[in-house]
């Protein structure tokens, strides 16, 4: 009986004035509604002051969620803090203002070095939403960030932001579920950010979708990125940190990149009007480079779709190592330049004495491409004395648009090692399928190339290659009946391929079939 009374006595004590319940501390506030700090949300009043007050209050309390309910929040600079979650509710939009930019945006900070990378990779404070040296920070929710007033490049005197989200030297960062519209030079610029998760974003923007620069332990998944004027998902390793730091341990999966007219991903019309602002067709795509001082290591890309954009580009031109990359389960349609572009160059925009880098141990498998540009084949090329090494291509089918000429087939491709890396720097390619030059140890198996309209170029051209194996490779012959041209190739093996007899050649100066 005595023991049965104990719970009742304890409850009575809690309910008595001055009891334990009265003495219990009030739990700290963990959700900070920006309306409580003065935000209006009418699209006319400037609300960034209220948003920053809410962020500061949460930070002073040790962290929490800064909550944006439905509304249009005209904004200048928003300064993130550690242990903060910025949550945008459905119907909430942060709008980058164009009014009085010198007063409402933070100016670009001085940079330790501006010599070896584009100016956009030298500054971070000139972002709509920015943070530096932070940890445990997130931007979440089904709302929108509209960079209405953001510049698409750098203008020193404009004092106007040019990035939607910019992060420098942060760790443990999550960006999830939000929509980014018209994001400026970079919708997302992450430099030196470790343990970064980007998931389920819709980005429809006027330049780069996301630039992941000198970052480690990155997961990009379930994103739609439409970027007709620049790259969609772009890995870089610039000298912006004043050191050569690799981008490494990265996975990109279940994403789509495209080059529809800006805004037509979000409005669902997916227009392709060949806007005259395009210089060389829409861009879009997944790319490594062109900033490549620190290199790229241990990268996996899978289950991604390219639609009406440029193809996959893996480039290192500033001394970095690009190595240990696996790419699988990719589909492309209406590709406007090379479906596959692997390029080792020697632009060498970096400190004096930096050696030429390396591109090696790359595997690409399970790739399907339809209606690829007729001018550019898939290209795998290094520079003299610095071959690309150890590449494997497996289970690949590419349908090119065709239309190549005999003059293109006879063309000598110039060396362009110091140029800005892009397939167009080489001009029209003398093969319609694959052009392979300055490569060591390339194995291709279960690869098929075809064309949709007549072609005068052979399917494959290999020049200056050490170790080329073709196994179960098939291709349509050109109108001239050619399918394969070798120049200065050693250790060549052909097995069950191209309707040709099995062949093994130790060395050949020139041979064509």
Tab-separated table of C-alpha atoms in Angstrom:
chain	number	residue	atom	x	y	z
A	1	UNK	CA	0.000	0.000	0.000
A	2	UNK	CA	2.796	2.401	0.914
A	3	UNK	CA	4.575	1.853	-2.395
A	4	UNK	CA	1.342	2.341	-4.391
A	5	UNK	CA	0.951	5.854	-2.954
A	6	UNK	CA	4.363	7.031	-4.121
A	7	UNK	CA	3.423	7.927	-7.740
A	8	UNK	CA	0.389	9.894	-6.506
A	9	UNK	CA	2.434	11.792	-3.932
A	10	UNK	CA	5.088	12.622	-6.527
A	11	UNK	CA	2.427	13.961	-8.932
A	12	UNK	CA	0.885	16.056	-6.163
A	13	UNK	CA	4.274	17.549	-5.373
A	14	UNK	CA	4.773	18.526	-8.987
A	15	UNK	CA	1.394	20.293	-9.044
A	16	UNK	CA	1.856	22.215	-5.775
A	17	UNK	CA	2.989	25.859	-5.989
A	18	UNK	CA	6.732	25.941	-5.505
A	19	UNK	CA	6.956	22.258	-6.328
A	20	UNK	CA	9.390	20.598	-8.737
A	21	UNK	CA	7.258	21.554	-11.758
A	22	UNK	CA	7.344	25.195	-10.776
A	23	UNK	CA	11.113	25.006	-10.414
A	24	UNK	CA	11.714	23.337	-13.849
A	25	UNK	CA	13.526	25.652	-16.284
A	26	UNK	CA	11.689	26.809	-19.392
A	27	UNK	CA	12.971	24.848	-22.401
A	28	UNK	CA	15.002	27.043	-24.749
A	29	UNK	CA	13.397	28.311	-27.937
A	30	UNK	CA	14.604	26.223	-30.898
A	31	UNK	CA	12.459	27.728	-33.708
A	32	UNK	CA	12.956	31.388	-34.535
A	33	UNK	CA	10.168	32.726	-36.734
A	34	UNK	CA	11.491	35.702	-38.689
A	35	UNK	CA	8.076	37.405	-38.374
A	36	UNK	CA	8.755	37.767	-34.652
A	37	UNK	CA	11.860	39.769	-35.555
A	38	UNK	CA	10.087	42.199	-37.848
A	39	UNK	CA	9.922	40.455	-41.244
A	40	UNK	CA	6.954	41.574	-43.353
A	41	UNK	CA	7.036	39.200	-46.318
A	42	UNK	CA	5.190	41.441	-48.764
A	43	UNK	CA	7.913	41.564	-51.438
A	44	UNK	CA	8.381	45.336	-50.907
A	45	UNK	CA	9.811	45.815	-47.439
A	46	UNK	CA	13.453	44.815	-47.001
A	47	UNK	CA	13.432	41.778	-44.692
A	48	UNK	CA	17.105	40.757	-44.559
A	49	UNK	CA	17.601	42.725	-41.333
A	50	UNK	CA	14.898	40.684	-39.609
A	51	UNK	CA	16.282	37.420	-41.012
A	52	UNK	CA	19.757	38.251	-39.703
A	53	UNK	CA	18.337	39.186	-36.282
A	54	UNK	CA	16.647	35.785	-36.078
A	55	UNK	CA	19.869	34.044	-37.116
A	56	UNK	CA	21.839	35.978	-34.495
A	57	UNK	CA	19.309	35.167	-31.769
A	58	UNK	CA	19.439	31.474	-32.607
A	59	UNK	CA	23.240	31.510	-32.657
A	60	UNK	CA	23.413	33.264	-29.286
A	61	UNK	CA	21.180	30.545	-27.831
A	62	UNK	CA	23.462	27.793	-29.148
A	63	UNK	CA	21.598	27.081	-32.376
A	64	UNK	CA	18.180	26.365	-33.784
A	65	UNK	CA	15.888	26.678	-36.773
A	66	UNK	CA	15.327	30.071	-38.374
A	67	UNK	CA	11.862	29.707	-39.845
A	68	UNK	CA	10.536	31.547	-42.903
A	69	UNK	CA	6.763	31.088	-43.239
A	70	UNK	CA	5.014	31.681	-46.568
A	71	UNK	CA	5.713	35.117	-47.975
A	72	UNK	CA	7.986	37.077	-50.301
A	73	UNK	CA	11.048	38.299	-48.419
A	74	UNK	CA	12.991	41.009	-50.236
A	75	UNK	CA	16.547	40.633	-49.087
A	76	UNK	CA	20.095	41.846	-49.124
A	77	UNK	CA	22.926	39.854	-47.549
A	78	UNK	CA	21.953	36.995	-45.229
A	79	UNK	CA	24.832	35.928	-42.987
A	80	UNK	CA	24.706	32.330	-41.811
A	81	UNK	CA	26.014	31.157	-38.440
A	82	UNK	CA	27.090	27.784	-37.045
A	83	UNK	CA	24.446	25.427	-35.650
A	84	UNK	CA	21.741	27.177	-37.672
A	85	UNK	CA	19.078	25.703	-39.920
A	86	UNK	CA	17.481	28.182	-42.340
A	87	UNK	CA	14.086	26.662	-43.150
A	88	UNK	CA	11.944	27.952	-46.035
A	89	UNK	CA	8.335	26.868	-45.787
A	90	UNK	CA	6.238	26.073	-48.861
A	91	UNK	CA	5.345	29.453	-50.357
A	92	UNK	CA	8.307	31.245	-48.788
A	93	UNK	CA	10.600	33.044	-51.260
A	94	UNK	CA	13.797	34.951	-50.550
A	95	UNK	CA	14.174	37.576	-53.292
A	96	UNK	CA	17.540	39.218	-53.975
A	97	UNK	CA	16.834	42.945	-54.141
A	98	UNK	CA	18.139	45.363	-56.746
A	99	UNK	CA	17.451	48.422	-54.555
A	100	UNK	CA	20.439	50.260	-53.060
A	101	UNK	CA	22.849	47.333	-53.437
A	102	UNK	CA	25.831	49.132	-51.884
A	103	UNK	CA	23.913	49.391	-48.618
A	104	UNK	CA	22.280	45.971	-48.411
A	105	UNK	CA	24.877	43.540	-49.786
A	106	UNK	CA	28.292	42.814	-48.331
A	107	UNK	CA	31.189	43.784	-50.519
A	108	UNK	CA	33.578	41.206	-51.906
A	109	UNK	CA	36.283	40.631	-49.330
A	110	UNK	CA	40.004	41.001	-50.105
A	111	UNK	CA	41.467	37.731	-51.361
A	112	UNK	CA	44.887	36.284	-50.562
A	113	UNK	CA	45.301	35.462	-54.226
A	114	UNK	CA	43.408	36.494	-57.345
A	115	UNK	CA	45.976	35.411	-59.947
A	116	UNK	CA	45.281	31.753	-60.567
A	117	UNK	CA	41.467	31.560	-60.721
A	118	UNK	CA	38.480	33.470	-62.021
A	119	UNK	CA	37.358	36.358	-59.809
A	120	UNK	CA	34.212	34.484	-58.864
A	121	UNK	CA	36.415	31.921	-57.114
A	122	UNK	CA	38.268	34.597	-55.162
A	123	UNK	CA	35.327	36.085	-53.170
A	124	UNK	CA	32.424	34.729	-51.113
A	125	UNK	CA	31.001	37.571	-49.028
A	126	UNK	CA	29.325	39.019	-52.123
A	127	UNK	CA	26.618	36.387	-51.954
A	128	UNK	CA	22.934	36.673	-51.178
A	129	UNK	CA	23.301	33.955	-48.508
A	130	UNK	CA	26.872	33.393	-47.325
A	131	UNK	CA	28.930	31.870	-44.557
A	132	UNK	CA	32.600	31.454	-43.705
A	133	UNK	CA	34.324	29.139	-41.209
A	134	UNK	CA	31.028	27.636	-40.104
A	135	UNK	CA	30.052	24.190	-38.907
A	136	UNK	CA	26.737	22.361	-38.689
A	137	UNK	CA	24.648	24.609	-40.889
A	138	UNK	CA	21.749	23.801	-43.222
A	139	UNK	CA	19.408	25.422	-45.730
A	140	UNK	CA	16.218	23.395	-45.933
A	141	UNK	CA	12.601	23.329	-46.995
A	142	UNK	CA	10.339	23.438	-50.060
A	143	UNK	CA	10.550	27.237	-50.461
A	144	UNK	CA	12.472	29.237	-53.070
A	145	UNK	CA	15.547	31.418	-53.332
A	146	UNK	CA	15.110	33.836	-56.245
A	147	UNK	CA	18.276	35.681	-57.186
A	148	UNK	CA	16.351	38.381	-59.011
A	149	UNK	CA	18.987	41.054	-58.463
A	150	UNK	CA	22.119	38.920	-58.715
A	151	UNK	CA	24.805	39.589	-61.295
A	152	UNK	CA	25.822	36.831	-63.679
A	153	UNK	CA	29.505	37.784	-63.448
A	154	UNK	CA	31.856	40.039	-61.517
A	155	UNK	CA	31.487	43.822	-61.685
A	156	UNK	CA	33.928	45.600	-59.379
A	157	UNK	CA	32.002	48.851	-59.141
A	158	UNK	CA	28.481	47.471	-59.005
A	159	UNK	CA	28.670	46.325	-55.350
A	160	UNK	CA	25.978	43.836	-56.168
A	161	UNK	CA	25.953	40.208	-55.131
A	162	UNK	CA	26.617	37.538	-57.764
A	163	UNK	CA	25.988	34.274	-55.908
A	164	UNK	CA	22.797	32.879	-54.397
A	165	UNK	CA	24.594	30.705	-51.805
A	166	UNK	CA	28.324	30.963	-51.124
A	167	UNK	CA	30.190	29.008	-48.455
A	168	UNK	CA	33.880	29.134	-47.577
A	169	UNK	CA	35.807	26.751	-45.314
A	170	UNK	CA	32.762	25.191	-43.681
A	171	UNK	CA	31.972	21.674	-42.520
A	172	UNK	CA	28.891	19.549	-41.898
A	173	UNK	CA	26.608	21.398	-44.329
A	174	UNK	CA	23.220	20.326	-45.697
A	175	UNK	CA	21.307	22.012	-48.537
A	176	UNK	CA	18.079	20.126	-49.175
A	177	UNK	CA	14.715	20.490	-50.929
A	178	UNK	CA	14.926	24.183	-51.837
A	179	UNK	CA	14.419	25.693	-55.301
A	180	UNK	CA	16.966	28.138	-56.678
A	181	UNK	CA	15.873	30.403	-59.520
A	182	UNK	CA	18.189	32.795	-61.422
A	183	UNK	CA	21.134	32.229	-59.093
A	184	UNK	CA	23.699	34.635	-60.590
A	185	UNK	CA	27.249	33.575	-61.394
A	186	UNK	CA	26.862	30.585	-59.072
A	187	UNK	CA	23.572	29.381	-57.668
A	188	UNK	CA	25.741	27.477	-55.167
A	189	UNK	CA	29.468	28.070	-54.640
A	190	UNK	CA	31.028	25.805	-52.016
A	191	UNK	CA	34.790	26.227	-51.523
A	192	UNK	CA	36.751	24.226	-48.982
A	193	UNK	CA	33.529	22.731	-47.609
A	194	UNK	CA	33.825	19.258	-46.082
A	195	UNK	CA	31.008	16.836	-45.299
A	196	UNK	CA	28.601	18.511	-47.708
A	197	UNK	CA	25.172	17.109	-48.633
A	198	UNK	CA	23.169	18.623	-51.512
A	199	UNK	CA	19.890	16.787	-52.033
A	200	UNK	CA	16.601	17.165	-53.905
A	201	UNK	CA	17.194	20.655	-55.285
A	202	UNK	CA	15.588	22.246	-58.334
A	203	UNK	CA	17.961	24.796	-59.862
A	204	UNK	CA	16.913	26.862	-62.901
A	205	UNK	CA	19.541	29.514	-63.388
A	206	UNK	CA	21.398	31.931	-65.625
A	207	UNK	CA	24.922	30.571	-65.071
A	208	UNK	CA	26.487	27.733	-63.039
A	209	UNK	CA	24.131	25.554	-61.061
A	210	UNK	CA	26.548	24.334	-58.401
A	211	UNK	CA	30.320	24.646	-58.167
A	212	UNK	CA	31.933	22.274	-55.686
A	213	UNK	CA	35.462	23.576	-55.276
A	214	UNK	CA	38.245	22.088	-53.122
A	215	UNK	CA	35.668	20.115	-51.136
A	216	UNK	CA	35.873	16.711	-49.448
A	217	UNK	CA	33.222	14.146	-48.586
A	218	UNK	CA	30.415	15.455	-50.803
A	219	UNK	CA	27.069	13.864	-51.648
A	220	UNK	CA	24.960	15.332	-54.473
A	221	UNK	CA	21.718	13.482	-55.145
A	222	UNK	CA	18.231	13.799	-56.647
A	223	UNK	CA	18.806	17.237	-58.164
A	224	UNK	CA	17.377	18.864	-61.309
A	225	UNK	CA	19.771	21.484	-62.676
A	226	UNK	CA	18.905	23.610	-65.711
A	227	UNK	CA	21.709	25.996	-66.689
A	228	UNK	CA	21.643	26.958	-70.388
A	229	UNK	CA	24.462	29.505	-70.186
A	230	UNK	CA	27.003	27.596	-68.092
A	231	UNK	CA	27.674	24.304	-66.322
A	232	UNK	CA	25.121	22.413	-64.276
A	233	UNK	CA	27.030	20.359	-61.707
A	234	UNK	CA	30.670	21.388	-61.766
A	235	UNK	CA	33.561	20.050	-59.711
A	236	UNK	CA	36.530	22.402	-59.446
A	237	UNK	CA	39.794	22.639	-57.531
A	238	UNK	CA	40.862	26.258	-57.826
A	239	UNK	CA	43.641	28.150	-56.072
A	240	UNK	CA	41.034	30.257	-54.273
A	241	UNK	CA	42.157	28.934	-50.876
A	242	UNK	CA	45.702	30.073	-51.714
A	243	UNK	CA	46.732	26.430	-51.922
A	244	UNK	CA	46.182	23.505	-54.254
A	245	UNK	CA	43.518	21.408	-52.520
A	246	UNK	CA	41.848	18.437	-54.174
A	247	UNK	CA	38.136	17.886	-54.520
A	248	UNK	CA	37.770	14.299	-53.354
A	249	UNK	CA	35.446	11.614	-52.045
A	250	UNK	CA	32.444	12.809	-54.068
A	251	UNK	CA	29.305	11.005	-55.210
A	252	UNK	CA	26.796	12.424	-57.690
A	253	UNK	CA	23.709	10.279	-58.211
A	254	UNK	CA	20.116	10.388	-59.496
A	255	UNK	CA	20.491	13.863	-61.025
A	256	UNK	CA	19.395	15.517	-64.287
A	257	UNK	CA	21.229	18.333	-66.080
A	258	UNK	CA	19.782	20.298	-68.998
A	259	UNK	CA	20.053	23.444	-71.109
A	260	UNK	CA	16.446	24.468	-71.678
A	261	UNK	CA	15.699	28.196	-71.797
A	262	UNK	CA	16.112	29.683	-68.350
A	263	UNK	CA	12.974	29.445	-66.259
A	264	UNK	CA	11.347	26.740	-68.348
A	265	UNK	CA	12.371	23.910	-66.062
A	266	UNK	CA	10.406	25.476	-63.228
A	267	UNK	CA	7.395	26.511	-65.306
A	268	UNK	CA	7.227	23.061	-66.922
A	269	UNK	CA	7.466	24.189	-70.559
A	270	UNK	CA	11.072	22.979	-71.162
A	271	UNK	CA	11.519	25.313	-74.135
A	272	UNK	CA	14.451	25.027	-76.552
A	273	UNK	CA	14.312	28.232	-78.540
A	274	UNK	CA	18.044	28.649	-79.329
A	275	UNK	CA	18.173	31.970	-77.509
A	276	UNK	CA	20.708	34.236	-79.285
A	277	UNK	CA	22.465	34.805	-75.952
A	278	UNK	CA	23.859	31.293	-76.308
A	279	UNK	CA	27.382	31.412	-77.720
A	280	UNK	CA	28.043	27.756	-78.591
A	281	UNK	CA	24.754	26.034	-77.847
A	282	UNK	CA	23.354	25.504	-74.342
A	283	UNK	CA	25.766	24.296	-71.709
A	284	UNK	CA	24.279	22.380	-68.773
A	285	UNK	CA	26.256	19.137	-68.180
A	286	UNK	CA	28.386	17.586	-65.420
A	287	UNK	CA	31.993	18.733	-65.604
A	288	UNK	CA	35.312	18.456	-63.774
A	289	UNK	CA	37.377	21.650	-64.227
A	290	UNK	CA	38.210	24.067	-65.580
A	291	UNK	CA	39.756	25.262	-62.325
A	292	UNK	CA	42.054	22.324	-61.630
A	293	UNK	CA	45.022	23.207	-59.421
A	294	UNK	CA	44.321	20.660	-56.706
A	295	UNK	CA	42.822	17.907	-58.835
A	296	UNK	CA	40.028	15.391	-58.333
A	297	UNK	CA	40.233	12.062	-56.530
A	298	UNK	CA	37.876	9.240	-55.685
A	299	UNK	CA	34.735	10.373	-57.538
A	300	UNK	CA	31.655	8.276	-58.351
A	301	UNK	CA	28.849	9.428	-60.692
A	302	UNK	CA	25.813	7.229	-61.362
A	303	UNK	CA	22.218	7.195	-62.591
A	304	UNK	CA	22.238	10.648	-64.202
A	305	UNK	CA	20.372	12.100	-67.198
A	306	UNK	CA	21.667	14.730	-69.651
A	307	UNK	CA	19.014	16.399	-71.813
A	308	UNK	CA	19.695	19.096	-74.426
A	309	UNK	CA	23.074	20.138	-73.061
A	310	UNK	CA	26.770	19.445	-73.451
A	311	UNK	CA	28.214	16.081	-72.571
A	312	UNK	CA	30.316	14.740	-69.739
A	313	UNK	CA	33.657	16.578	-69.353
A	314	UNK	CA	36.624	15.466	-67.254
A	315	UNK	CA	39.415	18.034	-67.492
A	316	UNK	CA	42.613	18.851	-65.645
A	317	UNK	CA	44.767	21.639	-67.053
A	318	UNK	CA	46.479	23.393	-64.126
A	319	UNK	CA	48.670	20.660	-62.647
A	320	UNK	CA	46.130	18.715	-60.611
A	321	UNK	CA	45.736	14.939	-60.567
A	322	UNK	CA	42.422	13.620	-61.877
A	323	UNK	CA	42.306	9.983	-60.799
A	324	UNK	CA	40.152	7.138	-59.535
A	325	UNK	CA	36.837	8.063	-61.130
A	326	UNK	CA	33.912	5.718	-61.779
A	327	UNK	CA	30.966	6.792	-63.936
A	328	UNK	CA	28.035	4.479	-64.663
A	329	UNK	CA	24.397	4.346	-65.762
A	330	UNK	CA	24.256	7.593	-67.718
A	331	UNK	CA	21.777	8.495	-70.445
A	332	UNK	CA	22.041	11.517	-72.757
A	333	UNK	CA	19.762	12.930	-75.417
A	334	UNK	CA	20.301	15.823	-77.852
A	335	UNK	CA	23.897	16.426	-76.782
A	336	UNK	CA	25.344	19.581	-78.347
A	337	UNK	CA	29.046	18.666	-78.219
A	338	UNK	CA	31.219	15.673	-77.211
A	339	UNK	CA	29.281	13.067	-75.223
A	340	UNK	CA	32.581	12.113	-73.538
A	341	UNK	CA	35.439	14.619	-73.223
A	342	UNK	CA	38.536	13.515	-71.294
A	343	UNK	CA	41.262	16.128	-71.490
A	344	UNK	CA	44.688	16.543	-69.888
A	345	UNK	CA	46.140	19.954	-70.773
A	346	UNK	CA	48.930	22.298	-69.802
A	347	UNK	CA	47.336	25.713	-69.398
A	348	UNK	CA	49.177	25.800	-66.025
A	349	UNK	CA	47.366	28.668	-64.374
A	350	UNK	CA	49.128	28.237	-61.050
A	351	UNK	CA	52.352	28.953	-59.156
A	352	UNK	CA	55.560	28.839	-61.190
A	353	UNK	CA	57.188	25.422	-61.303
A	354	UNK	CA	53.966	23.433	-60.977
A	355	UNK	CA	54.314	20.289	-63.121
A	356	UNK	CA	51.728	19.134	-65.645
A	357	UNK	CA	49.142	16.986	-63.928
A	358	UNK	CA	47.803	13.537	-64.741
A	359	UNK	CA	44.491	11.981	-65.745
A	360	UNK	CA	44.313	8.276	-64.964
A	361	UNK	CA	42.253	5.353	-63.688
A	362	UNK	CA	38.889	6.390	-65.111
A	363	UNK	CA	36.065	3.936	-65.768
A	364	UNK	CA	32.917	4.806	-67.753
A	365	UNK	CA	30.232	2.144	-68.222
A	366	UNK	CA	26.580	1.721	-69.132
A	367	UNK	CA	26.248	4.915	-71.164
A	368	UNK	CA	23.518	5.516	-73.781
A	369	UNK	CA	23.541	8.627	-76.004
A	370	UNK	CA	21.099	9.618	-78.749
A	371	UNK	CA	21.409	12.475	-81.257
A	372	UNK	CA	24.878	13.751	-80.387
A	373	UNK	CA	26.404	16.756	-82.170
A	374	UNK	CA	27.854	15.898	-85.619
A	375	UNK	CA	30.960	18.109	-85.380
A	376	UNK	CA	32.505	16.633	-82.236
A	377	UNK	CA	33.139	12.982	-81.584
A	378	UNK	CA	33.877	11.699	-78.113
A	379	UNK	CA	37.392	12.916	-77.370
A	380	UNK	CA	40.089	11.412	-75.156
A	381	UNK	CA	43.325	13.370	-75.440
A	382	UNK	CA	46.368	14.401	-73.499
A	383	UNK	CA	49.288	16.513	-74.718
A	384	UNK	CA	52.669	15.431	-76.087
A	385	UNK	CA	54.712	13.823	-73.330
A	386	UNK	CA	51.737	13.671	-70.961
A	387	UNK	CA	49.280	10.958	-72.005
A	388	UNK	CA	45.999	10.139	-70.345
A	389	UNK	CA	46.448	6.738	-68.675
A	390	UNK	CA	44.466	3.669	-67.712
A	391	UNK	CA	40.958	4.351	-69.039
A	392	UNK	CA	38.185	1.742	-69.336
A	393	UNK	CA	35.053	2.180	-71.449
A	394	UNK	CA	32.429	-0.562	-71.256
A	395	UNK	CA	28.873	-1.079	-72.494
A	396	UNK	CA	28.502	2.210	-74.330
A	397	UNK	CA	26.113	3.050	-77.197
A	398	UNK	CA	26.254	6.414	-78.946
A	399	UNK	CA	24.085	7.570	-81.866
A	400	UNK	CA	25.587	10.641	-83.517
A	401	UNK	CA	23.637	12.977	-85.770
A	402	UNK	CA	26.068	12.458	-88.634
A	403	UNK	CA	26.848	14.699	-91.576
A	404	UNK	CA	30.650	14.753	-91.375
A	405	UNK	CA	32.541	15.511	-94.597
A	406	UNK	CA	35.560	14.084	-96.396
A	407	UNK	CA	37.398	17.343	-95.713
A	408	UNK	CA	36.820	16.852	-91.984
A	409	UNK	CA	38.004	13.258	-92.237
A	410	UNK	CA	41.299	14.466	-93.753
A	411	UNK	CA	41.797	17.224	-91.204
A	412	UNK	CA	44.827	17.313	-88.861
A	413	UNK	CA	43.785	18.257	-85.347
A	414	UNK	CA	46.052	20.921	-83.823
A	415	UNK	CA	47.620	20.637	-80.394
A	416	UNK	CA	45.854	23.039	-78.057
A	417	UNK	CA	47.349	22.222	-74.662
A	418	UNK	CA	47.373	25.809	-73.371
A	419	UNK	CA	43.864	26.694	-74.508
A	420	UNK	CA	40.731	26.963	-72.415
A	421	UNK	CA	39.590	23.331	-72.266
A	422	UNK	CA	36.536	22.741	-74.429
A	423	UNK	CA	35.949	20.361	-77.377
A	424	UNK	CA	35.530	23.336	-79.717
A	425	UNK	CA	39.210	24.299	-79.238
A	426	UNK	CA	40.159	21.328	-81.448
A	427	UNK	CA	37.781	22.176	-84.279
A	428	UNK	CA	35.908	19.596	-86.337
A	429	UNK	CA	37.101	16.095	-85.466
A	430	UNK	CA	38.220	13.631	-88.203
A	431	UNK	CA	36.268	10.769	-86.593
A	432	UNK	CA	32.547	10.641	-85.990
A	433	UNK	CA	32.722	8.250	-83.013
A	434	UNK	CA	35.911	8.508	-80.934
A	435	UNK	CA	39.050	10.590	-81.382
A	436	UNK	CA	41.897	9.232	-79.199
A	437	UNK	CA	45.281	10.963	-78.946
A	438	UNK	CA	48.186	10.920	-76.466
A	439	UNK	CA	46.704	8.072	-74.450
A	440	UNK	CA	48.307	5.112	-72.703
A	441	UNK	CA	46.416	1.908	-71.875
A	442	UNK	CA	42.865	2.371	-73.123
A	443	UNK	CA	40.519	-0.618	-73.172
A	444	UNK	CA	37.129	-0.414	-74.884
A	445	UNK	CA	34.651	-3.283	-74.707
A	446	UNK	CA	31.034	-3.630	-75.799
A	447	UNK	CA	31.095	-0.184	-77.408
A	448	UNK	CA	28.813	0.698	-80.326
A	449	UNK	CA	28.717	3.916	-82.378
A	450	UNK	CA	26.275	4.785	-85.163
A	451	UNK	CA	25.082	7.816	-87.114
A	452	UNK	CA	21.649	9.088	-88.086
A	453	UNK	CA	22.605	10.710	-91.408
A	454	UNK	CA	25.432	9.926	-93.863
A	455	UNK	CA	29.025	10.212	-92.579
A	456	UNK	CA	32.300	10.552	-94.484
A	457	UNK	CA	34.502	10.149	-91.406
A	458	UNK	CA	35.639	6.834	-89.902
A	459	UNK	CA	34.207	5.807	-86.571
A	460	UNK	CA	37.536	5.712	-84.701
A	461	UNK	CA	40.799	7.618	-85.052
A	462	UNK	CA	43.707	6.820	-82.700
A	463	UNK	CA	46.888	8.912	-82.875
A	464	UNK	CA	49.926	8.535	-80.631
A	465	UNK	CA	48.425	5.806	-78.446
A	466	UNK	CA	50.369	3.262	-76.398
A	467	UNK	CA	48.225	0.244	-75.628
A	468	UNK	CA	44.792	0.212	-77.263
A	469	UNK	CA	42.458	-2.763	-76.936
A	470	UNK	CA	39.110	-2.970	-78.745
A	471	UNK	CA	36.922	-5.935	-77.824
A	472	UNK	CA	33.382	-6.450	-79.137
A	473	UNK	CA	33.342	-2.938	-80.603
A	474	UNK	CA	30.897	-2.229	-83.428
A	475	UNK	CA	30.338	0.770	-85.713
A	476	UNK	CA	28.706	1.852	-88.940
A	477	UNK	CA	31.226	2.323	-91.706
A	478	UNK	CA	31.629	5.722	-93.299
A	479	UNK	CA	30.354	6.410	-96.802
A	480	UNK	CA	33.946	5.784	-97.939
A	481	UNK	CA	33.890	2.413	-96.213
A	482	UNK	CA	36.310	3.339	-93.425
A	483	UNK	CA	35.801	2.431	-89.816
A	484	UNK	CA	39.199	2.706	-88.051
A	485	UNK	CA	42.397	4.731	-88.547
A	486	UNK	CA	45.594	4.215	-86.549
A	487	UNK	CA	48.588	6.587	-86.510
A	488	UNK	CA	51.691	5.954	-84.421
A	489	UNK	CA	49.983	3.316	-82.291
A	490	UNK	CA	51.802	0.636	-80.300
A	491	UNK	CA	50.510	-2.510	-78.602
A	492	UNK	CA	47.202	-2.611	-80.472
A	493	UNK	CA	44.715	-5.444	-80.058
A	494	UNK	CA	41.439	-5.962	-81.920
A	495	UNK	CA	39.134	-8.778	-80.837
A	496	UNK	CA	35.644	-9.645	-82.127
A	497	UNK	CA	35.223	-6.091	-83.394
A	498	UNK	CA	34.237	-3.887	-86.330
A	499	UNK	CA	33.618	-6.884	-88.654
A	500	UNK	CA	37.397	-7.131	-88.943
A	501	UNK	CA	39.665	-10.102	-88.306
A	502	UNK	CA	41.274	-10.304	-84.899
A	503	UNK	CA	44.460	-8.280	-85.103
A	504	UNK	CA	47.475	-7.674	-82.903
A	505	UNK	CA	50.084	-5.076	-83.824
A	506	UNK	CA	53.215	-4.261	-81.880
A	507	UNK	CA	53.631	-0.985	-83.750
A	508	UNK	CA	52.125	0.811	-86.715
A	509	UNK	CA	52.960	4.174	-88.227
A	510	UNK	CA	49.682	4.345	-90.115
A	511	UNK	CA	46.942	1.860	-90.929
A	512	UNK	CA	43.286	2.118	-91.847
A	513	UNK	CA	40.438	-0.324	-92.358
